[in-house]
mmCIF file of C-alpha atoms in Angstrom:
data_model
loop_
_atom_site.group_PDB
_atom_site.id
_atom_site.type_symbol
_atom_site.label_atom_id
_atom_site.label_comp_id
_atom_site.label_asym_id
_atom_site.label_seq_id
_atom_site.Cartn_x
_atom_site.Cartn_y
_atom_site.Cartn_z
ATOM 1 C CA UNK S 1402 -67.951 56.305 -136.941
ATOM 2 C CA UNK S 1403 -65.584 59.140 -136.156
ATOM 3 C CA UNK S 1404 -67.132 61.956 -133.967
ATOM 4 C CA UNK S 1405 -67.283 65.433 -135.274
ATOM 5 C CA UNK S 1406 -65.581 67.962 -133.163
ATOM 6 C CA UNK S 1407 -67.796 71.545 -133.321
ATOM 7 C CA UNK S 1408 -65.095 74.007 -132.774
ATOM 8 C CA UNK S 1409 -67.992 77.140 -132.307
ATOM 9 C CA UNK S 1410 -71.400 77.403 -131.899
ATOM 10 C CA UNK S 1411 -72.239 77.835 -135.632
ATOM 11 C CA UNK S 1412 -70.528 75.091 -136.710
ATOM 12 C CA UNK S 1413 -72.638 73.176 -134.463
ATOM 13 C CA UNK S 1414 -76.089 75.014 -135.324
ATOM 14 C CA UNK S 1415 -75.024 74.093 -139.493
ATOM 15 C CA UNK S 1416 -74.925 70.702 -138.708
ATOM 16 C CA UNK S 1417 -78.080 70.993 -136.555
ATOM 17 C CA UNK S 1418 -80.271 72.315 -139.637
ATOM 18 C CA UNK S 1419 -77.827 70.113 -141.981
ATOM 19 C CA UNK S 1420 -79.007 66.482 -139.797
ATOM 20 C CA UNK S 1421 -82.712 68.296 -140.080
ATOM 21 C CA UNK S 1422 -82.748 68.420 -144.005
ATOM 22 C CA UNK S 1423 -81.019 65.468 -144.562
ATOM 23 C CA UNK S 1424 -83.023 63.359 -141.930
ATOM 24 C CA UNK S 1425 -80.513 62.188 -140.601
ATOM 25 C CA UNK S 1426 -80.770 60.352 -137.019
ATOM 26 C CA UNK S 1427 -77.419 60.083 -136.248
ATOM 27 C CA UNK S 1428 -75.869 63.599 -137.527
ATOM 28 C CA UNK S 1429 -78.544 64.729 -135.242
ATOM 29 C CA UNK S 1430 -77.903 62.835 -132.165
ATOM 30 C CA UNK S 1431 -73.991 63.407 -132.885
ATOM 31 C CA UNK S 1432 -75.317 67.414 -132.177
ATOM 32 C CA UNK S 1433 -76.329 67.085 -128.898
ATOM 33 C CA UNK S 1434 -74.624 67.330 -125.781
ATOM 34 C CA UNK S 1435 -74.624 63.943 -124.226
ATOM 35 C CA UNK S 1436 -76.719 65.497 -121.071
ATOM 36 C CA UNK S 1437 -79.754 64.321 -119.217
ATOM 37 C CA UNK S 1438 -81.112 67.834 -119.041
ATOM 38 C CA UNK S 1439 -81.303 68.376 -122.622
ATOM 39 C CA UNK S 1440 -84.610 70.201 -123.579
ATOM 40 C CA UNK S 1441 -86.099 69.772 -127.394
ATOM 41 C CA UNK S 1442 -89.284 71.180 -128.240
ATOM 42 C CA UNK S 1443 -90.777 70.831 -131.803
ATOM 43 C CA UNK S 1444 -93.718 73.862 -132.763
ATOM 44 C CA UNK S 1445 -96.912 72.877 -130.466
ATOM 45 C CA UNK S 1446 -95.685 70.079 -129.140
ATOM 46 C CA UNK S 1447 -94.425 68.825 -125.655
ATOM 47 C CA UNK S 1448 -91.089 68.632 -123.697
ATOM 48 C CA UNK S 1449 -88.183 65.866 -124.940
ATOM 49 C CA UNK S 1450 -85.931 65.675 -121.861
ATOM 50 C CA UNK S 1451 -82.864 63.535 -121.913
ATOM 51 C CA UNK S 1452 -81.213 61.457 -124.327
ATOM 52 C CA UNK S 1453 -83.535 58.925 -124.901
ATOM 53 C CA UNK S 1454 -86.574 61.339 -125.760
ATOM 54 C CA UNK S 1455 -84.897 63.432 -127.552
ATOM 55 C CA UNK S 1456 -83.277 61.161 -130.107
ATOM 56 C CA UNK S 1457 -86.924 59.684 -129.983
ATOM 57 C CA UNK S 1458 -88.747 62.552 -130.984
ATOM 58 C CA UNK S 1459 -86.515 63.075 -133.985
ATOM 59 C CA UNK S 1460 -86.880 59.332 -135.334
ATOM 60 C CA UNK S 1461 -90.774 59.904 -135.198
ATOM 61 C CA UNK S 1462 -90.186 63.368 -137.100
ATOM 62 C CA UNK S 1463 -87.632 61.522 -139.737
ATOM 63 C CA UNK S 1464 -89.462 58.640 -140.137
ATOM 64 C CA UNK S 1465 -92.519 60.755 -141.645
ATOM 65 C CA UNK S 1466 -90.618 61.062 -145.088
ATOM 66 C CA UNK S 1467 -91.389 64.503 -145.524
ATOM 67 C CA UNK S 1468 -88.073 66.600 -146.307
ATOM 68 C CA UNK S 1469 -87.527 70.048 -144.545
ATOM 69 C CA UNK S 1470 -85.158 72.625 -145.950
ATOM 70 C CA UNK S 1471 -84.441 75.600 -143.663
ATOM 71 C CA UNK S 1472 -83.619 79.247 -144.181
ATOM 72 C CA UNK S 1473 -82.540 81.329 -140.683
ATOM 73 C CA UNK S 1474 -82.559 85.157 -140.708
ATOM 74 C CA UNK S 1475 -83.108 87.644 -137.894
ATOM 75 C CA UNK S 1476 -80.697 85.678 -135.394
ATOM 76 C CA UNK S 1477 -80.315 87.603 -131.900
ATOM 77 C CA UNK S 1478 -76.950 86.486 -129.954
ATOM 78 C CA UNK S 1479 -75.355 85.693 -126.380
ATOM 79 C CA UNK S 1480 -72.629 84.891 -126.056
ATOM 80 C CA UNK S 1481 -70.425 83.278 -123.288
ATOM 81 C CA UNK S 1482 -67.219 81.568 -122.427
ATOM 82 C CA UNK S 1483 -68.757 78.087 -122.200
ATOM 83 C CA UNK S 1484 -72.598 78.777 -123.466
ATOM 84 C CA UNK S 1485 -74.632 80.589 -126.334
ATOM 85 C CA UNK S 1486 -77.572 81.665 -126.661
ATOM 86 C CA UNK S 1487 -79.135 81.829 -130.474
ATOM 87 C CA UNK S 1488 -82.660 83.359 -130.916
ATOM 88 C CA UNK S 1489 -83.515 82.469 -134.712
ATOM 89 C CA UNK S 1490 -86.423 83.189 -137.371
ATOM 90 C CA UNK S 1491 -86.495 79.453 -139.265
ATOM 91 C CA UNK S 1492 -88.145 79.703 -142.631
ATOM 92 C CA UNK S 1493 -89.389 76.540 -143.464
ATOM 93 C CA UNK S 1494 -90.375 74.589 -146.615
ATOM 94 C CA UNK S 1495 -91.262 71.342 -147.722
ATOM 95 C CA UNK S 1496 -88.959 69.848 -150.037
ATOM 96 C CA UNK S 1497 -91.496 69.716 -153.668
ATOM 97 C CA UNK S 1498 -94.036 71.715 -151.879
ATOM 98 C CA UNK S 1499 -94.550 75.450 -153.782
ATOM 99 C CA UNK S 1500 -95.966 76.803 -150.460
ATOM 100 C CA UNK S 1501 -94.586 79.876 -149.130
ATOM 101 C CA UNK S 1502 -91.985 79.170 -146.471
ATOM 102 C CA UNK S 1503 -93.847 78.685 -142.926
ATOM 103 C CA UNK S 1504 -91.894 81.208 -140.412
ATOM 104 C CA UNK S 1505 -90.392 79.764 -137.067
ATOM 105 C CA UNK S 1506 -88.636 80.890 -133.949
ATOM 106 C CA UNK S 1507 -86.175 79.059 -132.133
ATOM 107 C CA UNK S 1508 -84.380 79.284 -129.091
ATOM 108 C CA UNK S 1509 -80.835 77.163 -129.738
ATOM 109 C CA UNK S 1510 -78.918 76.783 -126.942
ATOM 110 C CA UNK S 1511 -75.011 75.638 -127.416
ATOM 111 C CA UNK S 1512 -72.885 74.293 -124.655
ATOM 112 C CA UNK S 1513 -68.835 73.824 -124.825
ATOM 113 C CA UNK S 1514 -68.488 70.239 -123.693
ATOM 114 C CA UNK S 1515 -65.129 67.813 -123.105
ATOM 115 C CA UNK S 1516 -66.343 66.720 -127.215
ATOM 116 C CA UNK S 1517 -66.541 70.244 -128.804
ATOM 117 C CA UNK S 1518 -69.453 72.579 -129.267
ATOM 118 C CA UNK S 1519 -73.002 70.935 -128.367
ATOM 119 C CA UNK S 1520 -76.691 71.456 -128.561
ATOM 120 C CA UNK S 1521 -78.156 71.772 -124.846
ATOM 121 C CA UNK S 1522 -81.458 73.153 -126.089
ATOM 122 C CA UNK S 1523 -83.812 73.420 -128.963
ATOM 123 C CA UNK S 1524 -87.108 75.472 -128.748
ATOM 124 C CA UNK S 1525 -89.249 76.082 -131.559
ATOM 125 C CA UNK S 1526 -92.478 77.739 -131.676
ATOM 126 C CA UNK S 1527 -94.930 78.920 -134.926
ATOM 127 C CA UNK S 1528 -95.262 82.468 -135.503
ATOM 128 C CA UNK S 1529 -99.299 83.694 -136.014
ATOM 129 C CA UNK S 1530 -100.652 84.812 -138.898
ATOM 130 C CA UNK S 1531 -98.279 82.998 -141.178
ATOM 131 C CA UNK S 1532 -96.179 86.386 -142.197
ATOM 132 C CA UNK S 1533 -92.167 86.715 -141.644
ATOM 133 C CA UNK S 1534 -92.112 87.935 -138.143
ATOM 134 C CA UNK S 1535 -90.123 90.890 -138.941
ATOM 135 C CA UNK S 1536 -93.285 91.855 -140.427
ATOM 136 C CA UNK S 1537 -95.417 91.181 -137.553
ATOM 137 C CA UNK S 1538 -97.148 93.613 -135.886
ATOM 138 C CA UNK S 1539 -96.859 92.478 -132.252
ATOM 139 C CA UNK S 1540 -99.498 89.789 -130.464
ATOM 140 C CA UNK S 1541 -99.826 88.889 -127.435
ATOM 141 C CA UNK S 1542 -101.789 85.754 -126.342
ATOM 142 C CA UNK S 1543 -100.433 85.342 -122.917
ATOM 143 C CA UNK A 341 -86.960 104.057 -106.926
ATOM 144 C CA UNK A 342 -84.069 101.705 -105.616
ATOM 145 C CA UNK A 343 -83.410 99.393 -107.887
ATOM 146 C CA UNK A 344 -83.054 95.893 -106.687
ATOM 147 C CA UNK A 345 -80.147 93.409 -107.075
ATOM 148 C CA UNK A 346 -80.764 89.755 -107.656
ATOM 149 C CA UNK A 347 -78.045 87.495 -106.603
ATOM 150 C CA UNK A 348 -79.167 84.417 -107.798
ATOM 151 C CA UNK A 349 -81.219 83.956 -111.352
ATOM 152 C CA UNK A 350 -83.451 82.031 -108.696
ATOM 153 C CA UNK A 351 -83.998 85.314 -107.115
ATOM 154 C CA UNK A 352 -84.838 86.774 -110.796
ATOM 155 C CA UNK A 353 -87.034 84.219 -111.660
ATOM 156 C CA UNK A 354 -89.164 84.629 -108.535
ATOM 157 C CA UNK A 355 -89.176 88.527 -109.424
ATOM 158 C CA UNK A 356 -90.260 87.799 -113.140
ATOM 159 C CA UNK A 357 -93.527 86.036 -112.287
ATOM 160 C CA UNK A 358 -94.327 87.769 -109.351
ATOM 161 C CA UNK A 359 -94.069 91.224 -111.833
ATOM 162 C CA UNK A 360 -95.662 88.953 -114.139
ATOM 163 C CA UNK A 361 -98.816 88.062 -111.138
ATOM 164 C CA UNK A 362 -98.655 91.490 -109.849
ATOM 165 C CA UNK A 363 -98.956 92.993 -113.886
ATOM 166 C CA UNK A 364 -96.654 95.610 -112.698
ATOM 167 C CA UNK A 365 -94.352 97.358 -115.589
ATOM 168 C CA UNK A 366 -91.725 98.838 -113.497
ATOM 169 C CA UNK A 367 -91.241 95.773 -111.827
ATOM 170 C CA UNK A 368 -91.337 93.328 -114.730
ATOM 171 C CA UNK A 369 -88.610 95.577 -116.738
ATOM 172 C CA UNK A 370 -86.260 95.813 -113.977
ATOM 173 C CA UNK A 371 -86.012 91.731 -114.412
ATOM 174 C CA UNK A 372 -85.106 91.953 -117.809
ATOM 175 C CA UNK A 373 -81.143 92.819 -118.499
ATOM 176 C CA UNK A 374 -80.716 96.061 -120.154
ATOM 177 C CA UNK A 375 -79.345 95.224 -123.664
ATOM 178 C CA UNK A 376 -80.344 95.268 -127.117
ATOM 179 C CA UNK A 377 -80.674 91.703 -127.638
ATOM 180 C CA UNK A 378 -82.987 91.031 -125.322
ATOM 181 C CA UNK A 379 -85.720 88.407 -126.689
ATOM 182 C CA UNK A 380 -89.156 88.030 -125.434
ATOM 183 C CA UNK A 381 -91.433 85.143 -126.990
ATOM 184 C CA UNK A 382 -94.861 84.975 -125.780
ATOM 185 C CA UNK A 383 -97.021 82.358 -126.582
ATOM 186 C CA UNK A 384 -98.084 81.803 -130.055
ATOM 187 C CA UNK A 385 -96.632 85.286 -130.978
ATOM 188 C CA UNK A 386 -93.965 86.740 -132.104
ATOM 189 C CA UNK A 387 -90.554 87.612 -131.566
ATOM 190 C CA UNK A 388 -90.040 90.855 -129.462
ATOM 191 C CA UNK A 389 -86.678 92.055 -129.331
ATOM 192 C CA UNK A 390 -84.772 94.908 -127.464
ATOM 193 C CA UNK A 391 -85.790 96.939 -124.547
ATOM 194 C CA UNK A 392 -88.574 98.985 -126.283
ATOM 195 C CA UNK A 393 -90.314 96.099 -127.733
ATOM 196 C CA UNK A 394 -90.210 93.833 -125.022
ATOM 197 C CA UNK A 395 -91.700 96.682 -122.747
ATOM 198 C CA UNK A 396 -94.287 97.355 -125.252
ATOM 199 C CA UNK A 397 -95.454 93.951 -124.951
ATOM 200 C CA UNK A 398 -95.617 93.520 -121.504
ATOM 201 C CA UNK A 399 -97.680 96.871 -121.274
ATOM 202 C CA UNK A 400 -100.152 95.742 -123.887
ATOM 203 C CA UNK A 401 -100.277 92.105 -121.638
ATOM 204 C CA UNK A 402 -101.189 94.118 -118.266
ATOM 205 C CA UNK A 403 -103.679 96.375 -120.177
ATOM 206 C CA UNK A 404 -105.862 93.522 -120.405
ATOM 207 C CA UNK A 405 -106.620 93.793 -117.052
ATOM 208 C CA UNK A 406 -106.623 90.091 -116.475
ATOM 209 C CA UNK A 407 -104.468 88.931 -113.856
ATOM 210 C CA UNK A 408 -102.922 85.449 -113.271
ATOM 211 C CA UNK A 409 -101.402 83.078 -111.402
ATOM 212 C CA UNK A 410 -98.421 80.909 -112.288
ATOM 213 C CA UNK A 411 -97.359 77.423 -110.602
ATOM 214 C CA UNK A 412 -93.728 76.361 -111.904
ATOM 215 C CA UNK A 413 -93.279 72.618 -112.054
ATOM 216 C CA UNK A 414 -90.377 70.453 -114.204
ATOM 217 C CA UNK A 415 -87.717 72.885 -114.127
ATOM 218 C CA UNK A 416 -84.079 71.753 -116.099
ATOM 219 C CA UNK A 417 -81.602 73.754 -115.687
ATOM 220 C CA UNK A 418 -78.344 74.386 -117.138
ATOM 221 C CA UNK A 419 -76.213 76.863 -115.083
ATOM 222 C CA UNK A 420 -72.223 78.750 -115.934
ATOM 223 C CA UNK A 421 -70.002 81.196 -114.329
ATOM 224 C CA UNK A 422 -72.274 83.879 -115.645
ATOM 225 C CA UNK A 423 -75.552 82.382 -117.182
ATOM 226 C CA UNK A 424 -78.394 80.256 -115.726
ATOM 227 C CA UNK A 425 -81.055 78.351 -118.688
ATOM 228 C CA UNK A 426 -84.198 77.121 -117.072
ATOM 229 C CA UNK A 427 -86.636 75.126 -119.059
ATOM 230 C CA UNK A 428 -90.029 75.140 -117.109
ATOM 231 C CA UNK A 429 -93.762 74.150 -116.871
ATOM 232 C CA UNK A 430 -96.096 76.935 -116.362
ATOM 233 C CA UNK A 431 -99.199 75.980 -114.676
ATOM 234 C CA UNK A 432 -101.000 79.073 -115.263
ATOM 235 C CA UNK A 433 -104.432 80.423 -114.097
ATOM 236 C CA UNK A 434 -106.788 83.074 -114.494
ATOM 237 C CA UNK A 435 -107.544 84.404 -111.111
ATOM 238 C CA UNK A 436 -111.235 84.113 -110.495
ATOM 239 C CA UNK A 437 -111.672 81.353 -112.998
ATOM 240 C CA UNK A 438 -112.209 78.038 -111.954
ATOM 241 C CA UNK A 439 -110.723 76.125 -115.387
ATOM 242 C CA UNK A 440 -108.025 73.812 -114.585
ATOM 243 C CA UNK A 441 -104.563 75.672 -115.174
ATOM 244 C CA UNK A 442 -103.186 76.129 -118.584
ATOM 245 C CA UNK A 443 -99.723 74.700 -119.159
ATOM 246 C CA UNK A 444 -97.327 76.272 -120.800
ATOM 247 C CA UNK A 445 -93.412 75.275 -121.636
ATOM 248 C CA UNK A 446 -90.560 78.125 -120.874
ATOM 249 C CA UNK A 447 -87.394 78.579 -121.262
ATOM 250 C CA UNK A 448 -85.887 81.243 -119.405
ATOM 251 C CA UNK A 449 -82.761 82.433 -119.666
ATOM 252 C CA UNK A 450 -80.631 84.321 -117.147
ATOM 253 C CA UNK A 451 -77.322 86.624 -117.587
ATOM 254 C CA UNK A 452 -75.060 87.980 -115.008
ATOM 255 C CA UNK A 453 -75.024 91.856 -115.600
ATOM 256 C CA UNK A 454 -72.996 94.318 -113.398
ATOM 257 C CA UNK A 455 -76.674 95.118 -111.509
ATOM 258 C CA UNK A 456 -76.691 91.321 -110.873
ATOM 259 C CA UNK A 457 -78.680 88.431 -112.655
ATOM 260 C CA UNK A 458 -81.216 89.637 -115.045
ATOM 261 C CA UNK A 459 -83.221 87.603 -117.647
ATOM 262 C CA UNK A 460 -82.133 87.698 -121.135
ATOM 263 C CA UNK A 461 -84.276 85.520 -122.901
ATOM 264 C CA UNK A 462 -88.040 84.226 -122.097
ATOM 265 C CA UNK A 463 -89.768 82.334 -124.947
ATOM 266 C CA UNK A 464 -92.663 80.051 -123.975
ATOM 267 C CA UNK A 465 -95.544 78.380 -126.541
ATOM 268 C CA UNK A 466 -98.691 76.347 -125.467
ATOM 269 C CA UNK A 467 -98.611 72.675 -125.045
ATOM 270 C CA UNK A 468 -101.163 70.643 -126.894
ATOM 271 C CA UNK A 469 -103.896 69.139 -125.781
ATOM 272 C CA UNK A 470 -104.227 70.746 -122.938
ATOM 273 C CA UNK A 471 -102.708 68.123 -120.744
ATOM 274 C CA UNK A 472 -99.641 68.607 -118.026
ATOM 275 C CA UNK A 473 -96.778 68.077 -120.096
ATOM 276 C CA UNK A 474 -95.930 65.040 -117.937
ATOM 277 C CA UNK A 475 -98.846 63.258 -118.941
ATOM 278 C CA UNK A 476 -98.290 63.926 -122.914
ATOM 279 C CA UNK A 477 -97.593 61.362 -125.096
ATOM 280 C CA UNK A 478 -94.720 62.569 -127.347
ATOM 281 C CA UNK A 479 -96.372 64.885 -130.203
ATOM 282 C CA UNK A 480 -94.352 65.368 -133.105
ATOM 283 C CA UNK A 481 -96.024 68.558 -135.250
ATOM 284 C CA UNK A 482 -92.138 69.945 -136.826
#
């Protein structure tokens, strides 16, 4: 297997989403940075920290079957020499499903590594109320 | 009022949930880095973004009148030249309850500004079940 080189941070968020529709485990993996402190959390769920959780937490997801295709608007930048920050809206939908996309936020972190741009961090959360957040009005639950 | 220079995002942190404890506005906002992109997540809301909505939502928070406590646990960090991530637990309580803490999952994210480190980026969602995150079994809801 030859290792993809990401050469910015979008290239490496387009083959994030790419490995996520195409359920593939190791496009994914091939995303990451190969840190222990990597952080992935999936909407409601808990912490995958490291490798070896991470990479686990995506088999479970891919081995459901169920195929994801993602839309990203609204995406709020940061960025750095060596890190960037992208805060995204993900509108989701189930692949043969006529539901109305179900609106996520994510927090992607991308890290420049020795191997090219990297994942460091995924966070994903649902939005209330099922609308496009740009439509919410705001809530606060804290 | 003299504003106050953090020299470490450590330093910030501290100040962000001690604002957060103290529900004090003028406090909490001079955490945050003054910039458009800003991004506040609370949990199970929406996305507030830039200086005016981010205030907003911390005003409508301390209007509650409910104060709380925070106990940080788990923390991962990733930390450049001039920005600091920090994925943590939030064991948080509602003083003058006696329920066992709430935990929450954060990811905070600090920039170096020219009035010293300042957070960027907060987005934190619920954990299921109720349980530590250290005790969860993996939960996969993407």
């Amino acid at each position: 297997m030859i290792a993809t080189i990401f050469s910015s941070p979008q290239e490496a968020e387009q083959a994030f989403y790419r490995a996520f529709e195409r359920a593939h485990i190791a496009e994914m993996m091939a995303v990451w940075a190969e840190e222990e402190d990597i952080v992935c959390i999936h909407p409601g769920g808990a912490r995958h920290a490291g490798l070896v959780e991470v990479r686990e937490s995506w088999r479970q997801i891919f081995a459901s079957g169920q195929r994801l295709k993602f839309r990203l608007a609204g995406a709020r930048t940061y960025a750095a020499r060596t890190i960037c920050v992208h805060s995204v809206l993900e509108h989701v939908s189930v692949v043969g499903e006529q539901r109305s996309p179900t609106p996520l936020l994510a927090t992607n972190i991308y890290v420049l590594t020795e191997r090219g741009w990297r994942l460091f961090l995924h966070h994903a959360s649902p939005v209330p109320g099922g609308q496009a957040p740009e439509e919410t009005p705001p809530s606060i639950l804290h």
